[in-house]
């Protein structure tokens, strides 16, 4: 299973403590793909701590890897594992459905 974060959409404070474009909220999507190209995903938002900006990174210097790390850290390892388990279950349901919807007469 391969998991990929998409954290490209963020909310910023235009100015905070002398810094510009301070990210305080990330809109994220975590997608999982199995070896047969079955896909599952979950999405949400995650607030980021902005009370200590001593290690502030300018907006134009931020990478996807930076944001991925911030989101994973803010969510915590247990929550990230839960999200991945949810994706795994979605894919398992696609591969081996427990319910199939059918239309009578067609």
PDB file of N, CA and C in Angstrom:
ATOM      1  N   UNK A   1       0.864  -1.178   0.000  1.00  0.00           N
ATOM      2  CA  UNK A   1       0.000   0.000   0.000  1.00  0.00           C
ATOM      3  C   UNK A   1       0.904   1.233   0.000  1.00  0.00           C
ATOM      4  N   UNK A   2       0.566   2.159  -0.880  1.00  0.00           N
ATOM      5  CA  UNK A   2       1.286   3.428  -0.939  1.00  0.00           C
ATOM      6  C   UNK A   2       0.342   4.534  -0.492  1.00  0.00           C
ATOM      7  N   UNK A   3       0.810   5.379   0.437  1.00  0.00           N
ATOM      8  CA  UNK A   3       0.006   6.496   0.939  1.00  0.00           C
ATOM      9  C   UNK A   3       0.642   7.804   0.492  1.00  0.00           C
ATOM     10  N   UNK A   4      -0.215   8.746   0.060  1.00  0.00           N
ATOM     11  CA  UNK A   4       0.273  10.029  -0.428  1.00  0.00           C
ATOM     12  C   UNK A   4      -0.546  11.153   0.191  1.00  0.00           C
ATOM     13  N   UNK A   5       0.152  12.151   0.726  1.00  0.00           N
ATOM     14  CA  UNK A   5      -0.507  13.342   1.269  1.00  0.00           C
ATOM     15  C   UNK A   5      -0.668  14.391   0.178  1.00  0.00           C
ATOM     16  N   UNK A   6      -1.786  15.110   0.213  1.00  0.00           N
ATOM     17  CA  UNK A   6      -1.962  16.320  -0.578  1.00  0.00           C
ATOM     18  C   UNK A   6      -2.341  17.408   0.423  1.00  0.00           C
ATOM     19  N   UNK A   7      -1.413  18.325   0.659  1.00  0.00           N
ATOM     20  CA  UNK A   7      -1.596  19.395   1.638  1.00  0.00           C
ATOM     21  C   UNK A   7      -1.348  20.756   1.011  1.00  0.00           C
ATOM     22  N   UNK A   8      -1.746  20.935  -0.226  1.00  0.00           N
ATOM     23  CA  UNK A   8      -1.390  22.154  -0.952  1.00  0.00           C
ATOM     24  C   UNK A   8      -2.260  23.354  -0.619  1.00  0.00           C
ATOM     25  N   UNK A   9      -3.427  23.129  -0.014  1.00  0.00           N
ATOM     26  CA  UNK A   9      -4.317  24.245   0.300  1.00  0.00           C
ATOM     27  C   UNK A   9      -4.202  24.576   1.777  1.00  0.00           C
ATOM     28  N   UNK A  10      -3.879  25.832   2.059  1.00  0.00           N
ATOM     29  CA  UNK A  10      -3.673  26.258   3.442  1.00  0.00           C
ATOM     30  C   UNK A  10      -4.365  27.593   3.701  1.00  0.00           C
ATOM     31  N   UNK A  11      -4.670  27.831   4.969  1.00  0.00           N
ATOM     32  CA  UNK A  11      -5.172  29.133   5.399  1.00  0.00           C
ATOM     33  C   UNK A  11      -4.030  29.846   6.111  1.00  0.00           C
ATOM     34  N   UNK A  12      -3.876  31.141   5.828  1.00  0.00           N
ATOM     35  CA  UNK A  12      -2.778  31.895   6.427  1.00  0.00           C
ATOM     36  C   UNK A  12      -3.287  33.166   7.098  1.00  0.00           C
ATOM     37  N   UNK A  13      -2.512  33.606   8.068  1.00  0.00           N
ATOM     38  CA  UNK A  13      -2.679  34.958   8.592  1.00  0.00           C
ATOM     39  C   UNK A  13      -1.803  35.840   7.713  1.00  0.00           C
ATOM     40  N   UNK A  14      -2.343  36.913   7.138  1.00  0.00           N
ATOM     41  CA  UNK A  14      -1.515  37.781   6.289  1.00  0.00           C
ATOM     42  C   UNK A  14      -0.282  38.298   7.030  1.00  0.00           C
ATOM     43  N   UNK A  15      -0.462  38.561   8.348  1.00  0.00           N
ATOM     44  CA  UNK A  15       0.658  39.035   9.161  1.00  0.00           C
ATOM     45  C   UNK A  15       0.450  38.578  10.595  1.00  0.00           C
ATOM     46  N   UNK A  16       1.519  38.060  11.206  1.00  0.00           N
ATOM     47  CA  UNK A  16       1.470  37.635  12.607  1.00  0.00           C
ATOM     48  C   UNK A  16       2.858  37.753  13.203  1.00  0.00           C
ATOM     49  N   UNK A  17       2.964  38.523  14.255  1.00  0.00           N
ATOM     50  CA  UNK A  17       4.238  38.707  14.969  1.00  0.00           C
ATOM     51  C   UNK A  17       5.388  39.099  14.039  1.00  0.00           C
ATOM     52  N   UNK A  18       5.093  39.971  13.066  1.00  0.00           N
ATOM     53  CA  UNK A  18       6.124  40.450  12.153  1.00  0.00           C
ATOM     54  C   UNK A  18       6.426  39.509  11.000  1.00  0.00           C
ATOM     55  N   UNK A  19       5.702  38.404  10.889  1.00  0.00           N
ATOM     56  CA  UNK A  19       5.893  37.444   9.795  1.00  0.00           C
ATOM     57  C   UNK A  19       4.705  37.527   8.846  1.00  0.00           C
ATOM     58  N   UNK A  20       4.963  37.277   7.579  1.00  0.00           N
ATOM     59  CA  UNK A  20       3.904  37.323   6.565  1.00  0.00           C
ATOM     60  C   UNK A  20       3.463  35.921   6.176  1.00  0.00           C
ATOM     61  N   UNK A  21       2.171  35.807   5.832  1.00  0.00           N
ATOM     62  CA  UNK A  21       1.608  34.550   5.328  1.00  0.00           C
ATOM     63  C   UNK A  21       1.908  33.368   6.249  1.00  0.00           C
ATOM     64  N   UNK A  22       1.471  33.499   7.488  1.00  0.00           N
ATOM     65  CA  UNK A  22       1.700  32.459   8.495  1.00  0.00           C
ATOM     66  C   UNK A  22       0.601  31.397   8.373  1.00  0.00           C
ATOM     67  N   UNK A  23       0.996  30.188   8.051  1.00  0.00           N
ATOM     68  CA  UNK A  23       0.029  29.090   7.902  1.00  0.00           C
ATOM     69  C   UNK A  23      -0.480  28.682   9.271  1.00  0.00           C
ATOM     70  N   UNK A  24      -1.809  28.659   9.416  1.00  0.00           N
ATOM     71  CA  UNK A  24      -2.398  28.219  10.680  1.00  0.00           C
ATOM     72  C   UNK A  24      -3.363  27.054  10.500  1.00  0.00           C
ATOM     73  N   UNK A  25      -3.716  26.727   9.263  1.00  0.00           N
ATOM     74  CA  UNK A  25      -4.657  25.652   9.019  1.00  0.00           C
ATOM     75  C   UNK A  25      -4.349  24.995   7.673  1.00  0.00           C
ATOM     76  N   UNK A  26      -4.342  23.667   7.652  1.00  0.00           N
ATOM     77  CA  UNK A  26      -4.021  22.927   6.436  1.00  0.00           C
ATOM     78  C   UNK A  26      -5.219  22.061   6.047  1.00  0.00           C
ATOM     79  N   UNK A  27      -5.613  22.152   4.782  1.00  0.00           N
ATOM     80  CA  UNK A  27      -6.645  21.281   4.215  1.00  0.00           C
ATOM     81  C   UNK A  27      -5.900  20.094   3.607  1.00  0.00           C
ATOM     82  N   UNK A  28      -6.109  18.906   4.156  1.00  0.00           N
ATOM     83  CA  UNK A  28      -5.319  17.755   3.733  1.00  0.00           C
ATOM     84  C   UNK A  28      -6.192  16.642   3.159  1.00  0.00           C
ATOM     85  N   UNK A  29      -5.554  15.823   2.336  1.00  0.00           N
ATOM     86  CA  UNK A  29      -6.147  14.587   1.828  1.00  0.00           C
ATOM     87  C   UNK A  29      -5.046  13.533   1.862  1.00  0.00           C
ATOM     88  N   UNK A  30      -5.381  12.384   2.419  1.00  0.00           N
ATOM     89  CA  UNK A  30      -4.462  11.242   2.429  1.00  0.00           C
ATOM     90  C   UNK A  30      -5.078  10.168   1.543  1.00  0.00           C
ATOM     91  N   UNK A  31      -4.335   9.755   0.526  1.00  0.00           N
ATOM     92  CA  UNK A  31      -4.811   8.764  -0.441  1.00  0.00           C
ATOM     93  C   UNK A  31      -3.930   7.530  -0.361  1.00  0.00           C
ATOM     94  N   UNK A  32      -4.579   6.376  -0.406  1.00  0.00           N
ATOM     95  CA  UNK A  32      -3.854   5.109  -0.436  1.00  0.00           C
ATOM     96  C   UNK A  32      -4.155   4.373  -1.722  1.00  0.00           C
ATOM     97  N   UNK A  33      -3.149   3.716  -2.273  1.00  0.00           N
ATOM     98  CA  UNK A  33      -3.293   2.938  -3.505  1.00  0.00           C
ATOM     99  C   UNK A  33      -2.639   1.582  -3.295  1.00  0.00           C
ATOM    100  N   UNK A  34      -3.385   0.509  -3.635  1.00  0.00           N
ATOM    101  CA  UNK A  34      -2.796  -0.820  -3.514  1.00  0.00           C
ATOM    102  C   UNK A  34      -2.104  -1.217  -4.817  1.00  0.00           C
ATOM    103  N   UNK A  35      -1.574  -2.433  -4.846  1.00  0.00           N
ATOM    104  CA  UNK A  35      -0.825  -2.905  -6.020  1.00  0.00           C
ATOM    105  C   UNK A  35      -1.684  -3.042  -7.271  1.00  0.00           C
ATOM    106  N   UNK A  36      -3.021  -3.107  -7.095  1.00  0.00           N
ATOM    107  CA  UNK A  36      -3.931  -3.233  -8.241  1.00  0.00           C
ATOM    108  C   UNK A  36      -4.567  -1.898  -8.619  1.00  0.00           C
ATOM    109  N   UNK A  37      -4.025  -0.813  -8.101  1.00  0.00           N
ATOM    110  CA  UNK A  37      -4.497   0.546  -8.375  1.00  0.00           C
ATOM    111  C   UNK A  37      -5.882   0.854  -7.810  1.00  0.00           C
ATOM    112  N   UNK A  38      -6.311   0.099  -6.777  1.00  0.00           N
ATOM    113  CA  UNK A  38      -7.518   0.462  -6.042  1.00  0.00           C
ATOM    114  C   UNK A  38      -7.159   1.612  -5.113  1.00  0.00           C
ATOM    115  N   UNK A  39      -8.070   2.587  -5.018  1.00  0.00           N
ATOM    116  CA  UNK A  39      -7.779   3.812  -4.277  1.00  0.00           C
ATOM    117  C   UNK A  39      -8.812   4.042  -3.187  1.00  0.00           C
ATOM    118  N   UNK A  40      -8.328   4.524  -2.053  1.00  0.00           N
ATOM    119  CA  UNK A  40      -9.185   4.989  -0.970  1.00  0.00           C
ATOM    120  C   UNK A  40      -8.601   6.295  -0.458  1.00  0.00           C
ATOM    121  N   UNK A  41      -9.433   7.138   0.150  1.00  0.00           N
ATOM    122  CA  UNK A  41      -8.886   8.397   0.657  1.00  0.00           C
ATOM    123  C   UNK A  41      -9.725   8.934   1.811  1.00  0.00           C
ATOM    124  N   UNK A  42      -9.089   9.775   2.590  1.00  0.00           N
ATOM    125  CA  UNK A  42      -9.737  10.508   3.673  1.00  0.00           C
ATOM    126  C   UNK A  42      -9.244  11.947   3.580  1.00  0.00           C
ATOM    127  N   UNK A  43     -10.034  12.873   4.108  1.00  0.00           N
ATOM    128  CA  UNK A  43      -9.622  14.270   4.048  1.00  0.00           C
ATOM    129  C   UNK A  43     -10.094  15.000   5.296  1.00  0.00           C
ATOM    130  N   UNK A  44      -9.486  16.143   5.524  1.00  0.00           N
ATOM    131  CA  UNK A  44      -9.865  16.946   6.674  1.00  0.00           C
ATOM    132  C   UNK A  44      -9.054  18.229   6.705  1.00  0.00           C
ATOM    133  N   UNK A  45      -9.115  18.882   7.852  1.00  0.00           N
ATOM    134  CA  UNK A  45      -8.287  20.065   8.087  1.00  0.00           C
ATOM    135  C   UNK A  45      -7.539  19.865   9.389  1.00  0.00           C
ATOM    136  N   UNK A  46      -6.402  20.507   9.490  1.00  0.00           N
ATOM    137  CA  UNK A  46      -5.607  20.425  10.706  1.00  0.00           C
ATOM    138  C   UNK A  46      -5.069  21.801  11.054  1.00  0.00           C
ATOM    139  N   UNK A  47      -5.381  22.243  12.264  1.00  0.00           N
ATOM    140  CA  UNK A  47      -4.833  23.508  12.762  1.00  0.00           C
ATOM    141  C   UNK A  47      -3.380  23.306  13.152  1.00  0.00           C
ATOM    142  N   UNK A  48      -2.589  24.334  12.936  1.00  0.00           N
ATOM    143  CA  UNK A  48      -1.179  24.309  13.322  1.00  0.00           C
ATOM    144  C   UNK A  48      -0.939  25.329  14.423  1.00  0.00           C
ATOM    145  N   UNK A  49      -0.035  25.015  15.307  1.00  0.00           N
ATOM    146  CA  UNK A  49       0.326  25.899  16.408  1.00  0.00           C
ATOM    147  C   UNK A  49       1.101  27.101  15.869  1.00  0.00           C
ATOM    148  N   UNK A  50       0.678  28.292  16.254  1.00  0.00           N
ATOM    149  CA  UNK A  50       1.356  29.509  15.777  1.00  0.00           C
ATOM    150  C   UNK A  50       1.834  30.384  16.926  1.00  0.00           C
ATOM    151  N   UNK A  51       1.809  29.862  18.142  1.00  0.00           N
ATOM    152  CA  UNK A  51       2.198  30.700  19.286  1.00  0.00           C
ATOM    153  C   UNK A  51       3.714  30.915  19.370  1.00  0.00           C
ATOM    154  N   UNK A  52       4.505  30.004  18.809  1.00  0.00           N
ATOM    155  CA  UNK A  52       5.961  30.137  18.816  1.00  0.00           C
ATOM    156  C   UNK A  52       6.456  30.102  17.375  1.00  0.00           C
ATOM    157  N   UNK A  53       6.792  31.248  16.829  1.00  0.00           N
ATOM    158  CA  UNK A  53       7.251  31.338  15.447  1.00  0.00           C
ATOM    159  C   UNK A  53       8.770  31.522  15.354  1.00  0.00           C
ATOM    160  N   UNK A  54       9.492  31.067  16.371  1.00  0.00           N
ATOM    161  CA  UNK A  54      10.942  31.243  16.376  1.00  0.00           C
ATOM    162  C   UNK A  54      11.630  30.467  15.245  1.00  0.00           C
ATOM    163  N   UNK A  55      11.011  29.383  14.769  1.00  0.00           N
ATOM    164  CA  UNK A  55      11.556  28.615  13.650  1.00  0.00           C
ATOM    165  C   UNK A  55      10.747  28.860  12.381  1.00  0.00           C
ATOM    166  N   UNK A  56      10.212  30.064  12.236  1.00  0.00           N
ATOM    167  CA  UNK A  56       9.332  30.394  11.109  1.00  0.00           C
ATOM    168  C   UNK A  56      10.040  30.208   9.779  1.00  0.00           C
ATOM    169  N   UNK A  57       9.328  29.598   8.839  1.00  0.00           N
ATOM    170  CA  UNK A  57       9.808  29.431   7.471  1.00  0.00           C
ATOM    171  C   UNK A  57       8.956  30.313   6.567  1.00  0.00           C
ATOM    172  N   UNK A  58       9.606  31.123   5.750  1.00  0.00           N
ATOM    173  CA  UNK A  58       8.878  31.998   4.832  1.00  0.00           C
ATOM    174  C   UNK A  58       8.005  31.156   3.906  1.00  0.00           C
ATOM    175  N   UNK A  59       6.818  31.672   3.618  1.00  0.00           N
ATOM    176  CA  UNK A  59       5.837  30.938   2.817  1.00  0.00           C
ATOM    177  C   UNK A  59       6.436  30.433   1.509  1.00  0.00           C
ATOM    178  N   UNK A  60       7.184  31.273   0.822  1.00  0.00           N
ATOM    179  CA  UNK A  60       7.746  30.880  -0.481  1.00  0.00           C
ATOM    180  C   UNK A  60       8.811  29.789  -0.364  1.00  0.00           C
ATOM    181  N   UNK A  61       9.300  29.535   0.848  1.00  0.00           N
ATOM    182  CA  UNK A  61      10.321  28.498   1.059  1.00  0.00           C
ATOM    183  C   UNK A  61       9.744  27.180   1.570  1.00  0.00           C
ATOM    184  N   UNK A  62       8.449  27.135   1.823  1.00  0.00           N
ATOM    185  CA  UNK A  62       7.822  25.936   2.364  1.00  0.00           C
ATOM    186  C   UNK A  62       7.628  24.910   1.255  1.00  0.00           C
ATOM    187  N   UNK A  63       7.947  23.656   1.573  1.00  0.00           N
ATOM    188  CA  UNK A  63       7.768  22.559   0.627  1.00  0.00           C
ATOM    189  C   UNK A  63       6.598  21.682   1.075  1.00  0.00           C
ATOM    190  N   UNK A  64       6.132  20.839   0.166  1.00  0.00           N
ATOM    191  CA  UNK A  64       5.088  19.871   0.527  1.00  0.00           C
ATOM    192  C   UNK A  64       5.582  18.972   1.659  1.00  0.00           C
ATOM    193  N   UNK A  65       6.857  18.611   1.631  1.00  0.00           N
ATOM    194  CA  UNK A  65       7.416  17.760   2.674  1.00  0.00           C
ATOM    195  C   UNK A  65       7.332  18.445   4.034  1.00  0.00           C
ATOM    196  N   UNK A  66       7.572  19.766   4.067  1.00  0.00           N
ATOM    197  CA  UNK A  66       7.439  20.512   5.326  1.00  0.00           C
ATOM    198  C   UNK A  66       6.020  20.378   5.868  1.00  0.00           C
ATOM    199  N   UNK A  67       5.051  20.651   4.999  1.00  0.00           N
ATOM    200  CA  UNK A  67       3.654  20.635   5.439  1.00  0.00           C
ATOM    201  C   UNK A  67       3.230  19.223   5.817  1.00  0.00           C
ATOM    202  N   UNK A  68       3.651  18.219   5.048  1.00  0.00           N
ATOM    203  CA  UNK A  68       3.336  16.835   5.400  1.00  0.00           C
ATOM    204  C   UNK A  68       3.817  16.526   6.813  1.00  0.00           C
ATOM    205  N   UNK A  69       5.031  16.919   7.112  1.00  0.00           N
ATOM    206  CA  UNK A  69       5.590  16.683   8.446  1.00  0.00           C
ATOM    207  C   UNK A  69       4.812  17.405   9.521  1.00  0.00           C
ATOM    208  N   UNK A  70       4.444  18.661   9.267  1.00  0.00           N
ATOM    209  CA  UNK A  70       3.686  19.433  10.258  1.00  0.00           C
ATOM    210  C   UNK A  70       2.321  18.794  10.519  1.00  0.00           C
ATOM    211  N   UNK A  71       1.664  18.366   9.447  1.00  0.00           N
ATOM    212  CA  UNK A  71       0.339  17.755   9.599  1.00  0.00           C
ATOM    213  C   UNK A  71       0.446  16.433  10.351  1.00  0.00           C
ATOM    214  N   UNK A  72       1.401  15.583   9.963  1.00  0.00           N
ATOM    215  CA  UNK A  72       1.559  14.304  10.648  1.00  0.00           C
ATOM    216  C   UNK A  72       1.894  14.510  12.118  1.00  0.00           C
ATOM    217  N   UNK A  73       2.743  15.479  12.417  1.00  0.00           N
ATOM    218  CA  UNK A  73       3.098  15.759  13.808  1.00  0.00           C
ATOM    219  C   UNK A  73       1.884  16.254  14.586  1.00  0.00           C
ATOM    220  N   UNK A  74       1.107  17.163  13.989  1.00  0.00           N
ATOM    221  CA  UNK A  74      -0.069  17.711  14.667  1.00  0.00           C
ATOM    222  C   UNK A  74      -1.141  16.637  14.877  1.00  0.00           C
ATOM    223  N   UNK A  75      -1.326  15.756  13.898  1.00  0.00           N
ATOM    224  CA  UNK A  75      -2.318  14.689  14.025  1.00  0.00           C
ATOM    225  C   UNK A  75      -1.877  13.652  15.052  1.00  0.00           C
ATOM    226  N   UNK A  76      -0.604  13.345  15.054  1.00  0.00           N
ATOM    227  CA  UNK A  76      -0.069  12.316  15.942  1.00  0.00           C
ATOM    228  C   UNK A  76      -0.045  10.961  15.248  1.00  0.00           C
ATOM    229  N   UNK A  77       0.895  10.134  15.642  1.00  0.00           N
ATOM    230  CA  UNK A  77       1.105   8.840  14.996  1.00  0.00           C
ATOM    231  C   UNK A  77      -0.131   7.943  15.080  1.00  0.00           C
ATOM    232  N   UNK A  78      -0.804   7.943  16.232  1.00  0.00           N
ATOM    233  CA  UNK A  78      -1.984   7.091  16.397  1.00  0.00           C
ATOM    234  C   UNK A  78      -3.097   7.479  15.423  1.00  0.00           C
ATOM    235  N   UNK A  79      -3.346   8.782  15.271  1.00  0.00           N
ATOM    236  CA  UNK A  79      -4.391   9.251  14.354  1.00  0.00           C
ATOM    237  C   UNK A  79      -4.022   8.940  12.904  1.00  0.00           C
ATOM    238  N   UNK A  80      -2.761   9.132  12.544  1.00  0.00           N
ATOM    239  CA  UNK A  80      -2.322   8.822  11.171  1.00  0.00           C
ATOM    240  C   UNK A  80      -2.523   7.334  10.897  1.00  0.00           C
ATOM    241  N   UNK A  81      -2.202   6.484  11.876  1.00  0.00           N
ATOM    242  CA  UNK A  81      -2.419   5.045  11.711  1.00  0.00           C
ATOM    243  C   UNK A  81      -3.908   4.727  11.538  1.00  0.00           C
ATOM    244  N   UNK A  82      -4.771   5.433  12.280  1.00  0.00           N
ATOM    245  CA  UNK A  82      -6.222   5.251  12.129  1.00  0.00           C
ATOM    246  C   UNK A  82      -6.685   5.643  10.723  1.00  0.00           C
ATOM    247  N   UNK A  83      -6.162   6.751  10.208  1.00  0.00           N
ATOM    248  CA  UNK A  83      -6.524   7.199   8.865  1.00  0.00           C
ATOM    249  C   UNK A  83      -6.109   6.166   7.824  1.00  0.00           C
ATOM    250  N   UNK A  84      -4.913   5.625   7.968  1.00  0.00           N
ATOM    251  CA  UNK A  84      -4.429   4.612   7.030  1.00  0.00           C
ATOM    252  C   UNK A  84      -5.276   3.341   7.134  1.00  0.00           C
ATOM    253  N   UNK A  85      -5.684   2.963   8.341  1.00  0.00           N
ATOM    254  CA  UNK A  85      -6.542   1.786   8.513  1.00  0.00           C
ATOM    255  C   UNK A  85      -7.895   2.011   7.846  1.00  0.00           C
ATOM    256  N   UNK A  86      -8.417   3.239   7.913  1.00  0.00           N
ATOM    257  CA  UNK A  86      -9.669   3.583   7.250  1.00  0.00           C
ATOM    258  C   UNK A  86      -9.532   3.411   5.741  1.00  0.00           C
ATOM    259  N   UNK A  87      -8.432   3.893   5.199  1.00  0.00           N
ATOM    260  CA  UNK A  87      -8.178   3.759   3.755  1.00  0.00           C
ATOM    261  C   UNK A  87      -8.061   2.289   3.381  1.00  0.00           C
ATOM    262  N   UNK A  88      -7.331   1.525   4.179  1.00  0.00           N
ATOM    263  CA  UNK A  88      -7.191   0.087   3.920  1.00  0.00           C
ATOM    264  C   UNK A  88      -8.557  -0.587   3.877  1.00  0.00           C
ATOM    265  N   UNK A  89      -9.440  -0.208   4.800  1.00  0.00           N
ATOM    266  CA  UNK A  89     -10.788  -0.791   4.849  1.00  0.00           C
ATOM    267  C   UNK A  89     -11.601  -0.400   3.615  1.00  0.00           C
ATOM    268  N   UNK A  90     -11.462   0.845   3.166  1.00  0.00           N
ATOM    269  CA  UNK A  90     -12.156   1.274   1.943  1.00  0.00           C
ATOM    270  C   UNK A  90     -11.735   0.416   0.752  1.00  0.00           C
ATOM    271  N   UNK A  91     -10.448   0.204   0.640  1.00  0.00           N
ATOM    272  CA  UNK A  91      -9.933  -0.573  -0.489  1.00  0.00           C
ATOM    273  C   UNK A  91     -10.369  -2.026  -0.369  1.00  0.00           C
ATOM    274  N   UNK A  92     -10.327  -2.577   0.821  1.00  0.00           N
ATOM    275  CA  UNK A  92     -10.777  -3.960   1.029  1.00  0.00           C
ATOM    276  C   UNK A  92     -12.244  -4.107   0.637  1.00  0.00           C
ATOM    277  N   UNK A  93     -13.061  -3.095   0.962  1.00  0.00           N
ATOM    278  CA  UNK A  93     -14.482  -3.123   0.609  1.00  0.00           C
ATOM    279  C   UNK A  93     -14.667  -3.079  -0.911  1.00  0.00           C
ATOM    280  N   UNK A  94     -13.794  -2.352  -1.609  1.00  0.00           N
ATOM    281  CA  UNK A  94     -13.872  -2.318  -3.072  1.00  0.00           C
ATOM    282  C   UNK A  94     -13.494  -3.668  -3.675  1.00  0.00           C
ATOM    283  N   UNK A  95     -12.473  -4.289  -3.104  1.00  0.00           N
ATOM    284  CA  UNK A  95     -11.972  -5.554  -3.627  1.00  0.00           C
ATOM    285  C   UNK A  95     -12.930  -6.703  -3.284  1.00  0.00           C
ATOM    286  N   UNK A  96     -13.436  -6.693  -2.047  1.00  0.00           N
ATOM    287  CA  UNK A  96     -14.330  -7.751  -1.557  1.00  0.00           C
ATOM    288  C   UNK A  96     -15.563  -7.110  -0.927  1.00  0.00           C
ATOM    289  N   UNK A  97     -16.494  -6.630  -1.741  1.00  0.00           N
ATOM    290  CA  UNK A  97     -17.643  -5.892  -1.201  1.00  0.00           C
ATOM    291  C   UNK A  97     -18.529  -6.758  -0.301  1.00  0.00           C
ATOM    292  N   UNK A  98     -19.000  -6.163   0.777  1.00  0.00           N
ATOM    293  CA  UNK A  98     -19.923  -6.847   1.681  1.00  0.00           C
ATOM    294  C   UNK A  98     -21.364  -6.555   1.293  1.00  0.00           C
ATOM    295  N   UNK A  99     -21.587  -5.512   0.479  1.00  0.00           N
ATOM    296  CA  UNK A  99     -22.915  -5.158  -0.008  1.00  0.00           C
ATOM    297  C   UNK A  99     -22.788  -4.747  -1.468  1.00  0.00           C
ATOM    298  N   UNK A 100     -23.751  -5.207  -2.278  1.00  0.00           N
ATOM    299  CA  UNK A 100     -23.789  -4.831  -3.694  1.00  0.00           C
ATOM    300  C   UNK A 100     -25.186  -4.300  -3.973  1.00  0.00           C
ATOM    301  N   UNK A 101     -25.310  -3.105  -4.505  1.00  0.00           N
ATOM    302  CA  UNK A 101     -26.598  -2.508  -4.853  1.00  0.00           C
ATOM    303  C   UNK A 101     -26.952  -2.895  -6.280  1.00  0.00           C
ATOM    304  N   UNK A 102     -28.183  -3.414  -6.450  1.00  0.00           N
ATOM    305  CA  UNK A 102     -28.626  -3.823  -7.767  1.00  0.00           C
ATOM    306  C   UNK A 102     -30.007  -3.240  -8.037  1.00  0.00           C
ATOM    307  N   UNK A 103     -30.361  -3.126  -9.302  1.00  0.00           N
ATOM    308  CA  UNK A 103     -31.674  -2.630  -9.717  1.00  0.00           C
ATOM    309  C   UNK A 103     -32.462  -3.771 -10.323  1.00  0.00           C
ATOM    310  N   UNK A 104     -33.690  -3.953  -9.868  1.00  0.00           N
ATOM    311  CA  UNK A 104     -34.543  -5.013 -10.367  1.00  0.00           C
ATOM    312  C   UNK A 104     -35.065  -4.633 -11.756  1.00  0.00           C
ATOM    313  N   UNK A 105     -35.081  -5.607 -12.654  1.00  0.00           N
ATOM    314  CA  UNK A 105     -35.623  -5.386 -13.981  1.00  0.00           C
ATOM    315  C   UNK A 105     -34.639  -4.823 -14.981  1.00  0.00           C
ATOM    316  N   UNK A 106     -33.419  -4.710 -14.633  1.00  0.00           N
ATOM    317  CA  UNK A 106     -32.431  -4.180 -15.590  1.00  0.00           C
ATOM    318  C   UNK A 106     -31.299  -5.142 -15.772  1.00  0.00           C
TER     319      UNK A 106
END
